[in-house]
Tab-separated table of C-alpha atoms and ligand atoms in Angstrom:
chain	number	residue	atom	x	y	z
A	1	UNK	CA	-16.462	20.100	10.073
A	2	UNK	CA	-13.295	21.071	12.265
A	3	UNK	CA	-11.897	23.095	9.425
A	4	UNK	CA	-8.867	24.478	11.928
A	5	UNK	CA	-7.642	20.904	11.787
A	6	UNK	CA	-6.880	20.956	8.204
A	7	UNK	CA	-5.801	24.541	7.726
A	8	UNK	CA	-2.140	23.956	7.302
A	9	UNK	CA	-2.785	21.233	4.561
A	10	UNK	CA	-5.333	23.395	2.822
A	11	UNK	CA	-2.762	26.281	2.796
A	12	UNK	CA	-0.092	23.930	1.478
A	13	UNK	CA	-2.794	22.775	-1.021
A	14	UNK	CA	-3.212	26.096	-2.434
A	15	UNK	CA	0.614	26.439	-3.114
A	16	UNK	CA	0.450	23.132	-4.662
A	17	UNK	CA	-2.101	24.053	-6.911
A	18	UNK	CA	-0.370	27.271	-8.253
A	19	UNK	CA	2.331	25.194	-9.610
A	20	UNK	CA	0.264	22.342	-10.629
A	21	UNK	CA	1.371	20.363	-13.505
A	22	UNK	CA	-0.573	16.912	-13.368
A	23	UNK	CA	-3.908	18.632	-14.842
A	24	UNK	CA	-5.227	16.742	-17.925
A	25	UNK	CA	-3.616	13.586	-17.022
A	26	UNK	CA	-5.176	10.322	-17.856
A	27	UNK	CA	-5.434	7.734	-15.002
A	28	UNK	CA	-3.640	5.015	-16.600
A	29	UNK	CA	-0.326	3.730	-15.055
A	30	UNK	CA	2.247	5.025	-17.482
A	31	UNK	CA	5.032	2.652	-16.229
A	32	UNK	CA	2.621	-0.109	-16.368
A	33	UNK	CA	3.147	-0.639	-12.529
A	34	UNK	CA	0.804	-1.392	-9.476
A	35	UNK	CA	2.069	-1.779	-6.182
A	36	UNK	CA	0.374	-3.108	-3.113
A	37	UNK	CA	1.961	-1.973	0.145
A	38	UNK	CA	1.516	-0.749	3.834
A	39	UNK	CA	0.127	2.398	5.155
A	40	UNK	CA	3.202	3.053	6.831
A	41	UNK	CA	4.486	6.927	6.654
A	42	UNK	CA	8.017	5.642	5.988
A	43	UNK	CA	7.026	4.303	2.896
A	44	UNK	CA	7.304	6.460	-0.336
A	45	UNK	CA	6.115	3.903	-2.904
A	46	UNK	CA	6.708	6.023	-6.090
A	47	UNK	CA	10.063	7.202	-5.324
A	48	UNK	CA	11.456	4.255	-3.950
A	49	UNK	CA	11.233	2.314	-7.358
A	50	UNK	CA	11.965	5.758	-9.305
A	51	UNK	CA	8.581	6.693	-10.359
A	52	UNK	CA	6.548	9.704	-10.406
A	53	UNK	CA	2.802	10.526	-10.293
A	54	UNK	CA	1.106	9.190	-13.202
A	55	UNK	CA	3.437	5.950	-13.451
A	56	UNK	CA	1.711	3.633	-11.083
A	57	UNK	CA	-1.625	2.662	-9.150
A	58	UNK	CA	-0.756	2.353	-5.665
A	59	UNK	CA	-3.070	0.366	-3.037
A	60	UNK	CA	-2.136	0.644	0.456
A	61	UNK	CA	-3.494	-0.938	3.710
A	62	UNK	CA	-2.143	-2.132	7.143
A	63	UNK	CA	0.338	-4.518	6.406
A	64	UNK	CA	0.576	-4.212	2.469
A	65	UNK	CA	-1.681	-7.262	2.132
A	66	UNK	CA	-3.339	-8.661	-0.801
A	67	UNK	CA	-7.117	-8.467	0.358
A	68	UNK	CA	-10.068	-8.894	-1.632
A	69	UNK	CA	-10.048	-5.131	-2.355
A	70	UNK	CA	-6.560	-5.145	-3.419
A	71	UNK	CA	-7.256	-7.885	-5.964
A	72	UNK	CA	-10.158	-5.716	-6.991
A	73	UNK	CA	-7.693	-2.856	-7.713
A	74	UNK	CA	-5.323	-5.146	-9.621
A	75	UNK	CA	-7.624	-6.511	-11.771
A	76	UNK	CA	-8.987	-3.063	-12.754
A	77	UNK	CA	-5.378	-1.952	-13.117
A	78	UNK	CA	-4.317	-4.874	-15.515
A	79	UNK	CA	-7.530	-4.771	-17.658
A	80	UNK	CA	-8.350	-1.094	-17.666
A	81	UNK	CA	-5.427	0.819	-16.771
A	82	UNK	CA	-1.984	-0.586	-18.373
A	83	UNK	CA	-0.661	-2.276	-15.347
A	84	UNK	CA	1.570	-5.298	-16.543
A	85	UNK	CA	4.041	-5.330	-13.524
A	86	UNK	CA	2.743	-6.010	-9.888
A	87	UNK	CA	4.750	-5.647	-6.935
A	88	UNK	CA	3.701	-6.604	-3.253
A	89	UNK	CA	5.628	-4.808	-0.935
A	90	UNK	CA	5.255	-5.649	2.980
A	91	UNK	CA	8.079	-3.920	5.034
A	92	UNK	CA	10.414	-4.704	8.078
A	93	UNK	CA	9.263	-3.274	11.541
A	94	UNK	CA	5.573	-3.350	10.436
A	95	UNK	CA	3.175	-3.060	13.376
A	96	UNK	CA	1.077	-5.793	11.937
A	97	UNK	CA	3.980	-8.234	11.880
A	98	UNK	CA	5.365	-7.414	15.350
A	99	UNK	CA	2.243	-7.531	17.483
A	100	UNK	CA	-0.138	-10.225	18.030
A	101	UNK	CA	-3.928	-9.669	17.553
A	102	UNK	CA	-4.568	-9.504	21.298
A	103	UNK	CA	-1.837	-7.065	21.846
A	104	UNK	CA	-2.975	-4.768	19.085
A	105	UNK	CA	-6.485	-5.022	20.518
A	106	UNK	CA	-5.342	-4.241	23.918
A	107	UNK	CA	-3.415	-1.160	22.849
A	108	UNK	CA	-6.452	0.085	20.935
A	109	UNK	CA	-8.521	-0.615	23.571
A	110	UNK	CA	-6.394	1.494	25.920
A	111	UNK	CA	-6.327	4.318	23.564
A	112	UNK	CA	-9.941	4.182	22.626
A	113	UNK	CA	-10.957	3.839	26.562
A	114	UNK	CA	-13.190	0.881	25.569
A	115	UNK	CA	-13.528	-2.535	24.544
A	116	UNK	CA	-11.754	-3.277	21.148
A	117	UNK	CA	-11.732	-6.961	21.160
A	118	UNK	CA	-14.343	-7.083	18.390
A	119	UNK	CA	-11.958	-5.156	15.796
A	120	UNK	CA	-10.314	-7.293	13.196
A	121	UNK	CA	-6.677	-6.369	12.407
A	122	UNK	CA	-4.979	-8.602	9.757
A	123	UNK	CA	-1.851	-9.289	11.848
A	124	UNK	CA	1.009	-11.508	10.351
A	125	UNK	CA	2.900	-13.963	12.196
A	126	UNK	CA	5.283	-15.078	9.434
A	127	UNK	CA	5.752	-12.191	7.087
A	128	UNK	CA	7.759	-13.933	4.426
A	129	UNK	CA	5.360	-16.747	4.239
A	130	UNK	CA	2.386	-14.339	4.149
A	131	UNK	CA	4.147	-12.249	1.061
A	132	UNK	CA	4.609	-15.768	-0.766
A	133	UNK	CA	0.946	-16.614	-0.195
A	134	UNK	CA	-0.086	-13.004	-1.339
A	135	UNK	CA	1.854	-13.253	-4.265
A	136	UNK	CA	0.413	-16.688	-5.104
A	137	UNK	CA	-3.101	-15.175	-4.782
A	138	UNK	CA	-2.128	-12.575	-7.409
A	139	UNK	CA	-0.661	-15.182	-9.754
A	140	UNK	CA	-3.388	-17.511	-9.556
A	141	UNK	CA	-6.355	-14.900	-9.829
A	142	UNK	CA	-8.330	-16.042	-12.900
A	143	UNK	CA	-8.541	-12.598	-14.358
A	144	UNK	CA	-4.632	-11.837	-14.140
A	145	UNK	CA	-3.138	-13.396	-16.917
A	146	UNK	CA	0.355	-15.038	-16.785
A	147	UNK	CA	1.709	-12.210	-18.791
A	148	UNK	CA	1.747	-9.948	-15.738
A	149	UNK	CA	4.849	-10.142	-13.955
A	150	UNK	CA	3.970	-10.411	-10.205
A	151	UNK	CA	6.911	-10.222	-7.667
A	152	UNK	CA	6.849	-10.074	-3.777
A	153	UNK	CA	9.557	-7.722	-1.993
A	154	UNK	CA	10.266	-6.851	1.538
A	155	UNK	CA	11.152	-3.139	1.933
A	156	UNK	CA	13.638	-2.372	4.649
A	157	UNK	CA	12.608	0.804	6.313
A	158	UNK	CA	16.151	1.487	7.533
A	159	UNK	CA	18.057	1.031	4.500
A	160	UNK	CA	15.500	1.842	1.795
A	161	UNK	CA	16.281	-1.555	-0.194
A	162	UNK	CA	13.775	-3.803	-1.674
A	163	UNK	CA	14.576	-7.468	-0.874
A	164	UNK	CA	13.125	-9.990	-3.558
A	165	UNK	CA	11.018	-12.652	-1.564
A	166	UNK	CA	8.585	-14.070	-4.009
B	1	LIG	ZN1	3.294	-1.620	8.079
């Protein structure tokens, strides 16, 4: 392993552990919240809704899409981890919604110096329509009961505001 690449992070982790206060925590979502959002580094999923570690289950992927794995996480969250509110949160200026599949493959291919046309990317052409569809697929999942509140929100990475969409 290239240990050097992680040195600063491991040093920071030792500092973190010195004042670690989350030990002995259980894994349930104390605020009853689960969020599906993008991997984008501009998103701070807990703080953007006033939550802290221990409060919510967070599932992230490119685009913040409700994929089969996201549904798997939500079903577990609802039945085993105290989740009763689900937010689906894509965001403005997302790479997955501003490039075509061909463009992404071309850019990755250039970076990799080899063909990337076989790589799948979940690009989105209409972000609000995709969000509505994703929210529908959570609401209509047979293992997610109607008592669970499900909302779709577009996060604005320039203002920090959540815009209710679905
Ligand atoms: Zn994104």
